[in-house]
PDB file of C-alpha atoms in Angstrom:
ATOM      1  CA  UNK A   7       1.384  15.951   2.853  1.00  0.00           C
ATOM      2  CA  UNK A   8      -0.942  12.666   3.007  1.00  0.00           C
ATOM      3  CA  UNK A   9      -1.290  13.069   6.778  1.00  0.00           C
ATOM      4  CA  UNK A  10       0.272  10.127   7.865  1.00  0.00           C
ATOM      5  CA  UNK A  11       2.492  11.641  10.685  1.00  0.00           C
ATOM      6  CA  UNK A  12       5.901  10.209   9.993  1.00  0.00           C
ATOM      7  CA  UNK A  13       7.781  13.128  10.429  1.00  0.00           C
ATOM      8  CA  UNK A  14       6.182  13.417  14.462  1.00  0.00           C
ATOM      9  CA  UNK A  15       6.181   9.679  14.924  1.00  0.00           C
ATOM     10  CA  UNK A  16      10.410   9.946  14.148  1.00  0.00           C
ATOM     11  CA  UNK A  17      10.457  12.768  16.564  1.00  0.00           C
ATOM     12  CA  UNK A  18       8.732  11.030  19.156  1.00  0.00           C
ATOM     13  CA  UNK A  19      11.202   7.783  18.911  1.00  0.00           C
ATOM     14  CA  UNK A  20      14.028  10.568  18.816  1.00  0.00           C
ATOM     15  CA  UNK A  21      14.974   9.590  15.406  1.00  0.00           C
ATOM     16  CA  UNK A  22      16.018  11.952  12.641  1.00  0.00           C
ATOM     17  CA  UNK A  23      13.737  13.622  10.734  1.00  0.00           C
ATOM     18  CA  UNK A  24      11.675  12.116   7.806  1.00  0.00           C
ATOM     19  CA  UNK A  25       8.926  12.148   5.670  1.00  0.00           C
ATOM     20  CA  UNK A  26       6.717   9.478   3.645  1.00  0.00           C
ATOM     21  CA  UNK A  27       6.372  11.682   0.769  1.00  0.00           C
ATOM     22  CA  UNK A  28       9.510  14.002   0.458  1.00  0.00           C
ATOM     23  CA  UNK A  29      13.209  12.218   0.761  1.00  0.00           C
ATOM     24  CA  UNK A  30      14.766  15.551   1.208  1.00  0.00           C
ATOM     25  CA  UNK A  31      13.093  16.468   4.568  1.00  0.00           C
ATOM     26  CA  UNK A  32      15.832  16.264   7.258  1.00  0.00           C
ATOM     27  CA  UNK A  33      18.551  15.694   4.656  1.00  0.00           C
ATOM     28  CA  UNK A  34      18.203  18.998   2.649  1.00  0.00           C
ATOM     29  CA  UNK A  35      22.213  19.228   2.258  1.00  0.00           C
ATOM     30  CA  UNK A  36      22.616  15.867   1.473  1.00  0.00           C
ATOM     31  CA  UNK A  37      19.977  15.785  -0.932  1.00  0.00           C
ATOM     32  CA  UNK A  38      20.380  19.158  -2.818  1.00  0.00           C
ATOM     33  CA  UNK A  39      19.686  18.288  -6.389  1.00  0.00           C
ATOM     34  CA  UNK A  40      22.645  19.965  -8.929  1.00  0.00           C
ATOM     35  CA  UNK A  41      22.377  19.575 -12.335  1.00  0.00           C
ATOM     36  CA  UNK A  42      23.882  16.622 -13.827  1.00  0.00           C
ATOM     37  CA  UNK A  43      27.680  16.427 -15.116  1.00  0.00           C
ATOM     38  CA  UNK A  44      27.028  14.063 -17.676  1.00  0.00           C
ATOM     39  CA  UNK A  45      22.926  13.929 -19.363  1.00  0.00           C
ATOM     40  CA  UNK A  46      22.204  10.270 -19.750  1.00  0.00           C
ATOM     41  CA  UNK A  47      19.195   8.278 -20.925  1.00  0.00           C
ATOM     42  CA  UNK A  48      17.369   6.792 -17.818  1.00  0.00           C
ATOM     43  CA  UNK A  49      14.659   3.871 -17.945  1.00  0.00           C
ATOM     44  CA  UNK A  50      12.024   3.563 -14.827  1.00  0.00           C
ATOM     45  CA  UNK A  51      10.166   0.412 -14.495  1.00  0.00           C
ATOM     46  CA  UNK A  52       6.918   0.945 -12.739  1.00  0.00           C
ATOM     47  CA  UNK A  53       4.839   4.250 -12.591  1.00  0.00           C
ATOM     48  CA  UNK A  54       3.986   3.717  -8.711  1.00  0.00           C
ATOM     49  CA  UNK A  55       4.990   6.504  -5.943  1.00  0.00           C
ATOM     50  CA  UNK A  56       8.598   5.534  -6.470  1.00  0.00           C
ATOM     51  CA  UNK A  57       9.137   5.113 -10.134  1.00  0.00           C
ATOM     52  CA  UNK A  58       7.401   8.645 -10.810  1.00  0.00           C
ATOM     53  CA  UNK A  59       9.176  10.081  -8.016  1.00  0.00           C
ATOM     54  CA  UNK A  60      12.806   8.544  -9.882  1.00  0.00           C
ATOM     55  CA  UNK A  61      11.884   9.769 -12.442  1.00  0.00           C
ATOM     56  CA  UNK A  62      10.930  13.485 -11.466  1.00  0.00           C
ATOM     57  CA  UNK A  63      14.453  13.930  -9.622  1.00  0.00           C
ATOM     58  CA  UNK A  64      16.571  12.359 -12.818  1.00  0.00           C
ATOM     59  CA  UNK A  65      14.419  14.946 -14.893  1.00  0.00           C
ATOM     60  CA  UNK A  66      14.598  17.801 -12.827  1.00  0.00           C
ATOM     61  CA  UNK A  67      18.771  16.600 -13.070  1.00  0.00           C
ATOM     62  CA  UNK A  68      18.385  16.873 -16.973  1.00  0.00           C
ATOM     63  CA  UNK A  69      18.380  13.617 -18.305  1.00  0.00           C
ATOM     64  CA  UNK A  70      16.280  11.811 -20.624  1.00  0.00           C
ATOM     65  CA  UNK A  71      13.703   9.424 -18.876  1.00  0.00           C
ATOM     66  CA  UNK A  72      11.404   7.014 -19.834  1.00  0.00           C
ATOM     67  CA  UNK A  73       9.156   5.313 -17.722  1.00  0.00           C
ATOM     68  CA  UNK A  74       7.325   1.852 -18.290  1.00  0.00           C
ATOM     69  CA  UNK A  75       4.061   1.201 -16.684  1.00  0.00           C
ATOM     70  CA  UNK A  76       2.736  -2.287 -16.852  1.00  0.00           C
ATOM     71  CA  UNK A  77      -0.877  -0.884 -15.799  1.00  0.00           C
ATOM     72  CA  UNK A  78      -3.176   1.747 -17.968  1.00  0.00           C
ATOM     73  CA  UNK A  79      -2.772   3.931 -15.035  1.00  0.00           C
ATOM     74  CA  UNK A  80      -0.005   5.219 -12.702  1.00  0.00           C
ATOM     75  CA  UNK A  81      -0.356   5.043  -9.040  1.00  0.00           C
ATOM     76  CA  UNK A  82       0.882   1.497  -8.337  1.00  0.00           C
ATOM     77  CA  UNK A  83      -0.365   0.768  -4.702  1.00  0.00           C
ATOM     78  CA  UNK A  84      -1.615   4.416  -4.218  1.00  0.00           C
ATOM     79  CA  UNK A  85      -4.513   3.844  -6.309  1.00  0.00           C
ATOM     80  CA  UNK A  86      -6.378   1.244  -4.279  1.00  0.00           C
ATOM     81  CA  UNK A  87      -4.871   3.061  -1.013  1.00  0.00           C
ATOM     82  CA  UNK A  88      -6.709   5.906  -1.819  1.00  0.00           C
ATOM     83  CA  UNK A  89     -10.161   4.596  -2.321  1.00  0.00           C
ATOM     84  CA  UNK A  90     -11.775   5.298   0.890  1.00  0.00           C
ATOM     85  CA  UNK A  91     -13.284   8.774   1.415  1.00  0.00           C
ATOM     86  CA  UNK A  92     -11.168   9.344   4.146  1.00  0.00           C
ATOM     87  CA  UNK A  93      -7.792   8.660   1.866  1.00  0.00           C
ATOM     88  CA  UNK A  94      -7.946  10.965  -0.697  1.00  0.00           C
ATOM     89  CA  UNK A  95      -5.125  13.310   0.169  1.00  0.00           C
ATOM     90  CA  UNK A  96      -2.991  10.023  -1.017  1.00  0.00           C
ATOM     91  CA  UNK A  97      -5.197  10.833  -4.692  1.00  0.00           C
ATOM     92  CA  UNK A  98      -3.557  14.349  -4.196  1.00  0.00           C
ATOM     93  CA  UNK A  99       0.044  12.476  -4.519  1.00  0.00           C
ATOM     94  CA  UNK A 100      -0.643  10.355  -7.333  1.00  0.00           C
ATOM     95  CA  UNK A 101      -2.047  13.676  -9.417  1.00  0.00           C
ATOM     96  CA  UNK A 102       0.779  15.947  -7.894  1.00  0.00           C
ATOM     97  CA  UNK A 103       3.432  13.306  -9.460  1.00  0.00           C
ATOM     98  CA  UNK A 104       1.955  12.658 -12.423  1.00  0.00           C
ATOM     99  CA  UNK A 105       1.724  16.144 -13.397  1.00  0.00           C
ATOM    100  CA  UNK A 106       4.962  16.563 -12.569  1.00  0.00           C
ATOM    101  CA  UNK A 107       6.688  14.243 -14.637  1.00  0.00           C
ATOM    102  CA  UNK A 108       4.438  15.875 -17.782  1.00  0.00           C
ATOM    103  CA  UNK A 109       5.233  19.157 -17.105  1.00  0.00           C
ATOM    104  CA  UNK A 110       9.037  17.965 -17.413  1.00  0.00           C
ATOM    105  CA  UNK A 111       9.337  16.052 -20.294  1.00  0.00           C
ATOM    106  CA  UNK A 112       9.252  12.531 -19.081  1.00  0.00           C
ATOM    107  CA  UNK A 113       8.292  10.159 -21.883  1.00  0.00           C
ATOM    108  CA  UNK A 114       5.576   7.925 -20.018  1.00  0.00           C
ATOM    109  CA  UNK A 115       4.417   4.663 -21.518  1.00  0.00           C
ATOM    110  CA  UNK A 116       1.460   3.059 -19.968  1.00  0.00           C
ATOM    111  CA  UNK A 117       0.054  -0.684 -20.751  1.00  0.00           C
ATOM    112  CA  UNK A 118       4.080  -1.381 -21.351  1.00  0.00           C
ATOM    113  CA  UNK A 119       5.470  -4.314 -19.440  1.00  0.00           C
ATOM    114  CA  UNK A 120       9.486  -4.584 -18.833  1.00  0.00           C
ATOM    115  CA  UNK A 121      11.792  -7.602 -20.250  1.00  0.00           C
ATOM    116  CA  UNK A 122      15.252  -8.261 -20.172  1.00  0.00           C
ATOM    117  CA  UNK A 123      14.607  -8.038 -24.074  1.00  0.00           C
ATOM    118  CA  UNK A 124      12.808  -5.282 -23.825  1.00  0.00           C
ATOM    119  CA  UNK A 125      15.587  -3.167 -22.094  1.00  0.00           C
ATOM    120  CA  UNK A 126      18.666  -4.352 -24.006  1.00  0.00           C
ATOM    121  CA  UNK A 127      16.906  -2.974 -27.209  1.00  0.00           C
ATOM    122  CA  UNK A 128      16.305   0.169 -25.881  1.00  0.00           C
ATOM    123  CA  UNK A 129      19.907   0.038 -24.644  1.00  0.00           C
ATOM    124  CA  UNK A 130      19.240   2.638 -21.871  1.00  0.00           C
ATOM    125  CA  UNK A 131      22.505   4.469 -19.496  1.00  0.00           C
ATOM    126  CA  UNK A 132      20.811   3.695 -16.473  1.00  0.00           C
ATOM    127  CA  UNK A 133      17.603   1.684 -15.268  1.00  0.00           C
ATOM    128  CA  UNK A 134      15.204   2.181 -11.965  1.00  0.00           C
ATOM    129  CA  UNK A 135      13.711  -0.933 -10.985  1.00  0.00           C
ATOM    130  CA  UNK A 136      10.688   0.370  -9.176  1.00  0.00           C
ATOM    131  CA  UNK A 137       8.059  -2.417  -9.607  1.00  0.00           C
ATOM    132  CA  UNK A 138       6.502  -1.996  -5.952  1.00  0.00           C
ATOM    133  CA  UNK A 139       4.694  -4.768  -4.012  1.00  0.00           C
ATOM    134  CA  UNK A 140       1.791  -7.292  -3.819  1.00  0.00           C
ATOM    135  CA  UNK A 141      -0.317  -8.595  -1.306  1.00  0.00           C
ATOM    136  CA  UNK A 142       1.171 -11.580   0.934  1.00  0.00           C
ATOM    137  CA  UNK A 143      -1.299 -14.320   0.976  1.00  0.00           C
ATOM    138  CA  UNK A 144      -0.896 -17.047   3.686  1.00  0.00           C
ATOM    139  CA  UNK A 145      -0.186 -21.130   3.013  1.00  0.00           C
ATOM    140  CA  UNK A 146      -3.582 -21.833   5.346  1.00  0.00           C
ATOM    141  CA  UNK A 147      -6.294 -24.547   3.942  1.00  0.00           C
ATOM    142  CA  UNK A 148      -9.044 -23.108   2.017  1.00  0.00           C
ATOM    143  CA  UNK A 149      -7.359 -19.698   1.213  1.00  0.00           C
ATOM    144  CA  UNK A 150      -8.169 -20.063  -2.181  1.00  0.00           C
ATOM    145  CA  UNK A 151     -11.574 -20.020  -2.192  1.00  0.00           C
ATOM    146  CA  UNK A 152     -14.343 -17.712  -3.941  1.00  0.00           C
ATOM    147  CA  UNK A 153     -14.940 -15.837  -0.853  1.00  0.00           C
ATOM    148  CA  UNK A 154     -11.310 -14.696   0.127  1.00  0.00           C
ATOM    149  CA  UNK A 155      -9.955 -11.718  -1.532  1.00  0.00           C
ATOM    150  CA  UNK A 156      -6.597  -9.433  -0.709  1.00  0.00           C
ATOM    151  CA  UNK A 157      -7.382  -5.563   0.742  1.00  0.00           C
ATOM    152  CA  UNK A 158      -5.788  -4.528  -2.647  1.00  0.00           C
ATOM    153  CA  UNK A 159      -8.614  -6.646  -4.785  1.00  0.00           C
ATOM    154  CA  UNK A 160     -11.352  -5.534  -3.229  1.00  0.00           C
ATOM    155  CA  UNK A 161     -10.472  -1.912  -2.600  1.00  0.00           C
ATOM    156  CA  UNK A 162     -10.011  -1.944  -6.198  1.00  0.00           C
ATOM    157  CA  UNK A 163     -13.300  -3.570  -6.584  1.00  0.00           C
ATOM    158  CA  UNK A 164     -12.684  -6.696  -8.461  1.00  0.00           C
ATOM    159  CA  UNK A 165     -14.601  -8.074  -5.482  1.00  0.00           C
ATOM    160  CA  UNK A 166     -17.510  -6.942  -3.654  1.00  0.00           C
ATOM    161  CA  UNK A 167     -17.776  -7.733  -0.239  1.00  0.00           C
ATOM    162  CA  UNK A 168     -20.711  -9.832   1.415  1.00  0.00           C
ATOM    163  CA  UNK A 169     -22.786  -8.355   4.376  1.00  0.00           C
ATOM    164  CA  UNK A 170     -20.446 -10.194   6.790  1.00  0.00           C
ATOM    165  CA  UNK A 171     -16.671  -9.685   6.561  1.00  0.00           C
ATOM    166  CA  UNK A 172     -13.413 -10.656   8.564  1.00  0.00           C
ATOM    167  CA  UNK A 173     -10.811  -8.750   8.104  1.00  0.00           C
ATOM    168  CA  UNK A 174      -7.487 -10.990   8.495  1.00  0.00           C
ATOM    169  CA  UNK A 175      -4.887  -8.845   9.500  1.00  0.00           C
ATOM    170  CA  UNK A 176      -4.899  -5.551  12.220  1.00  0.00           C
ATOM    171  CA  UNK A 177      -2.220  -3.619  10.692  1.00  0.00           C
ATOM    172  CA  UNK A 178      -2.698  -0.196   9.141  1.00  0.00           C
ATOM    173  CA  UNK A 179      -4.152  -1.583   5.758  1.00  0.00           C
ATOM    174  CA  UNK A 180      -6.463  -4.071   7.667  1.00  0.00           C
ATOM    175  CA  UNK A 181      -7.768  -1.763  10.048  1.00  0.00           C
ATOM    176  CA  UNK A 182      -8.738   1.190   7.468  1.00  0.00           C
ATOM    177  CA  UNK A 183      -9.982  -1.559   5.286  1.00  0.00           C
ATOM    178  CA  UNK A 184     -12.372  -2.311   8.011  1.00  0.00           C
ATOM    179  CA  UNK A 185     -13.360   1.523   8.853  1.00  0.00           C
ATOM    180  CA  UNK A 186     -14.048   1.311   4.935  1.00  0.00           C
ATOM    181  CA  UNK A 187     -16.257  -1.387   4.909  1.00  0.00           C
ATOM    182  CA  UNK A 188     -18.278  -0.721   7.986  1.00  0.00           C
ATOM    183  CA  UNK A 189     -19.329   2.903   6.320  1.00  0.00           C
ATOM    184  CA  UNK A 190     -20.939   0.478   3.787  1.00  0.00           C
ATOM    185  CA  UNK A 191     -23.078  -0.701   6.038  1.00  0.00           C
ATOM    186  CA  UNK A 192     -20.963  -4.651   6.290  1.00  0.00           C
ATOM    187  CA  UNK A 193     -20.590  -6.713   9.741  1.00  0.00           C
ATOM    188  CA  UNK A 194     -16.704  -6.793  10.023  1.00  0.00           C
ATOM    189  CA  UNK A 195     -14.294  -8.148  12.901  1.00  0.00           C
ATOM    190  CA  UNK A 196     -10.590  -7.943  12.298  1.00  0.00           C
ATOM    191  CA  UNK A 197      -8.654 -10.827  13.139  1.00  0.00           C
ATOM    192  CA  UNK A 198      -4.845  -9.863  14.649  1.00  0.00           C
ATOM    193  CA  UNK A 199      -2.126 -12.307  15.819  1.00  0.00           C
ATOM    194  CA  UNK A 200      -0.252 -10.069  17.778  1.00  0.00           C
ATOM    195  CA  UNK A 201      -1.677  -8.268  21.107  1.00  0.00           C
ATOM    196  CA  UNK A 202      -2.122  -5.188  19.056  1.00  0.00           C
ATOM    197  CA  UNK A 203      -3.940  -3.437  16.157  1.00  0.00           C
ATOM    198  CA  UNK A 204      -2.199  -0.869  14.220  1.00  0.00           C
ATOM    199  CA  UNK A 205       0.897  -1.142  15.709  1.00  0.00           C
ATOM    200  CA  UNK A 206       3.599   0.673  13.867  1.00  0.00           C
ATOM    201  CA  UNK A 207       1.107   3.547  13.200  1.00  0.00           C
ATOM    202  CA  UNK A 208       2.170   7.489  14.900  1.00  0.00           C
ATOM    203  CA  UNK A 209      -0.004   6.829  18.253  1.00  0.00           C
ATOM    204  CA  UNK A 210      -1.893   9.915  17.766  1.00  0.00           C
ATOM    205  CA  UNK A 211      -2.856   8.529  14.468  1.00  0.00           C
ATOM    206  CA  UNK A 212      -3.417   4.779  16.316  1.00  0.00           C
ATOM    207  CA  UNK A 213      -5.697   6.188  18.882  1.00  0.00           C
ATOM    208  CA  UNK A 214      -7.893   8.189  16.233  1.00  0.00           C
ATOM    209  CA  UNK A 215      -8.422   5.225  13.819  1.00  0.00           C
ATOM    210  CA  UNK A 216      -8.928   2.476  16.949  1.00  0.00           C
ATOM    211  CA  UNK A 217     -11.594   4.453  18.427  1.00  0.00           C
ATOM    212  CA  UNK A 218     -13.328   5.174  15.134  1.00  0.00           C
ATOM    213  CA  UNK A 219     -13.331   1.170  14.959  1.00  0.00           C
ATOM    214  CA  UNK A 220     -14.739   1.160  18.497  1.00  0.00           C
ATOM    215  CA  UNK A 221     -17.769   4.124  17.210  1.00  0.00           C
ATOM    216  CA  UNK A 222     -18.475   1.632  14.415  1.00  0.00           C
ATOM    217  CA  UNK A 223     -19.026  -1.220  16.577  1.00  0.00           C
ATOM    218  CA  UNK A 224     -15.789  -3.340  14.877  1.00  0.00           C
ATOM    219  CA  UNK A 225     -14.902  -6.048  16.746  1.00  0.00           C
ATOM    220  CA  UNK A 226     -10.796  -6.674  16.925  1.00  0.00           C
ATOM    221  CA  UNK A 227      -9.933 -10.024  18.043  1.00  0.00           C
ATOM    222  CA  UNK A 228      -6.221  -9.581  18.851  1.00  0.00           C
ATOM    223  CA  UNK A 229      -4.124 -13.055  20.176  1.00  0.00           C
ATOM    224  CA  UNK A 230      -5.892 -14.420  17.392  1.00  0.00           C
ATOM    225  CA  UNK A 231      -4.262 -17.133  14.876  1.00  0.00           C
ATOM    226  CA  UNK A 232      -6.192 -18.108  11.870  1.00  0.00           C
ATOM    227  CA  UNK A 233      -5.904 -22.154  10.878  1.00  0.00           C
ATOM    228  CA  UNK A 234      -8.404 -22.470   8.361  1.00  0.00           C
ATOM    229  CA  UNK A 235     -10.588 -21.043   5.971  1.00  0.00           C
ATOM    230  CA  UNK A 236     -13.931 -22.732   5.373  1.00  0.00           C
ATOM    231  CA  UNK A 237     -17.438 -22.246   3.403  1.00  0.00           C
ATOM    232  CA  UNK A 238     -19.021 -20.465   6.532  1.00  0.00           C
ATOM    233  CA  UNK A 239     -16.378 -18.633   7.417  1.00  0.00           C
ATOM    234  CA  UNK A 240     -13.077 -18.622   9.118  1.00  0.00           C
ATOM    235  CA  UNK A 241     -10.978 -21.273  11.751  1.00  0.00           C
ATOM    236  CA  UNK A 242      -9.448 -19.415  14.596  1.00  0.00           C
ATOM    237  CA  UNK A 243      -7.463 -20.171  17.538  1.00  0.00           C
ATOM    238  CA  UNK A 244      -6.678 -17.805  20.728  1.00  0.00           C
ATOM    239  CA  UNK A 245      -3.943 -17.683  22.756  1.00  0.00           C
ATOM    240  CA  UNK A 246      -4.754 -20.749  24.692  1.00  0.00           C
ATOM    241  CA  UNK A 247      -5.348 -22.480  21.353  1.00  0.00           C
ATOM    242  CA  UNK A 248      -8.825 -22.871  21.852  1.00  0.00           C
ATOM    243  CA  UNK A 249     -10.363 -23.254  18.625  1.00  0.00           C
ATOM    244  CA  UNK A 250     -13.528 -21.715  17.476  1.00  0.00           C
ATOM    245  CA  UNK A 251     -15.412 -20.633  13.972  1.00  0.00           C
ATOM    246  CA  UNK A 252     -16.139 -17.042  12.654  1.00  0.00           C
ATOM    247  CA  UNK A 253     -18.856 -16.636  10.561  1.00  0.00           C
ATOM    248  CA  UNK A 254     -17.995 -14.542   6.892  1.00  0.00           C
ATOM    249  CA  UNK A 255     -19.438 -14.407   3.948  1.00  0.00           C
ATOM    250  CA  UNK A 256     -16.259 -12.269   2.729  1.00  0.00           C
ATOM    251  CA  UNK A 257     -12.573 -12.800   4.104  1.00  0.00           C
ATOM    252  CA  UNK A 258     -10.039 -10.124   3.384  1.00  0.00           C
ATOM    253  CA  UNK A 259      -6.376 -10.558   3.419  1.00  0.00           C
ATOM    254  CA  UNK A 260      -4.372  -7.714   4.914  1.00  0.00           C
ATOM    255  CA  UNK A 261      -1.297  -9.161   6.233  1.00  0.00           C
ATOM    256  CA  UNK A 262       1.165  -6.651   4.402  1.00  0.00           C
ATOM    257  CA  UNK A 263       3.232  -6.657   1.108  1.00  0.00           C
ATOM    258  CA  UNK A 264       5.873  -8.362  -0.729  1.00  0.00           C
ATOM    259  CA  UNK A 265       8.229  -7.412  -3.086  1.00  0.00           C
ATOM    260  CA  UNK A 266       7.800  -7.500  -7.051  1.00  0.00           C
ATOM    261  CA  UNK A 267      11.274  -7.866  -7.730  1.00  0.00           C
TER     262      UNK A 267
END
């Protein structure tokens, strides 16, 4: 369990039940693994939460798996996900299917990246494409400079952020970026477009993170469109389209994910 509450937030919207981490929850008939009629040799691309999960299940089914990493590690998006303190039962995952896939034979090669070359000379039965997501970074003027860097980047610290951030994007990611780098002692306002912060979070889980925000003194400008990003900081416009400039020495980008495929 990483805590995130999708199995209540499904219950509350009257849905049927589901969980982040386990497929099988709700669907335990439909799901029951059975040992495979035929043992075949299976390729995973990409040692994320998905591609070690693949791979798990079509072990624990008996067949021969391989998975390619492209990074040193395997994690995928989990590993900058769970950097702040208050993340690390998402650590917990990444450790609980990694071990996994060891303790059942699952040939794991790390620093390895896939090619259509690649794959036809290993001449596998069946391949996973599981090659997760990257950051979505916005066609706005000056988004390219020294002092912009994706949630992913800097959580991973290839950046370090200045004493003054803006956050763009109040989703999820955004939001406990910003919890993270207020703890650190930074300014930080998060800059939404919609009326909302953290909308698609489980409202228990909404409420708990806003008013941590609120504690820390994080400003959320929602209604908020960014048009410009600029030595001193950020271009914004409100609803009315006023326009107006936020001072940052650091802009992060947190406006969600986009395939790899």
């Amino acid at each position: 369990c990483i805590g995130d509450h999708e199995c209540l937030k499904r219950i509350v919207e009257r849905k049927y039940l589901s969980c982040t981490v386990n497929p099988q929850v709700g669907m335990e008939r439909e799901f029951t693994l059975r040992p495979a009629d035929k043992k075949k040799s299976v390729l995973v691309v990409g040692g994320g939460p998905g591609g070690m999960e693949a791979a798990r299940v079509a072990a624990l089914r008996g067949h021969q798996v391989t998975l390619w990493e492209r990074d040193k590690v395997l994690g995928g998006n989990l590993i900058p996900a769970s950097v702040p303190d208050f993340k690390q039962d998402y650590r917990m995952l990444i450790d609980y299917l990694s071990t996994q896939i060891k303790k059942l034979g699952v040939t794991v090669e790390l620093g390895k990246e896939a090619n259509a070359e690649l794959i036809q000379r290993m001449q596998p039965d069946v391949v996973f494409i599981a090659t997760g997501s990257r950051p979505i970074v916005p066609q706005i003027p000056g988004v390219k400079k020294d002092k912009v860097v994706t949630a992913v980047d800097l959580l991973l610290g290839k950046k370090k952020a200045g004493e003054s951030v803006v956050v763009i994007g109040g989703g999820l990611v955004g939001c406990e970026t910003a919890l993270h780098l207020v703890r650190q002692g930074k300014k930080v306002t998060v800059v939404e477009s919609l009326d909302t912060a953290a909308r698609d979070m489980y409202k228990a889980n909404r409420l708990h993170l806003l008013k941590l925000l609120e504690d820390e003194k994080v400003q959320i400008m929602t209604d908020t469109s960014v048009l410009e990003v600029k030595d001193e900081g950020i271009v914004i416009a409100g609803k009315e389209g006023k326009k107006s400039t936020l001072a940052a020495d650091t802009v992060v980008l947190a406006l969600g994910m986009q395939c790899n495929d």
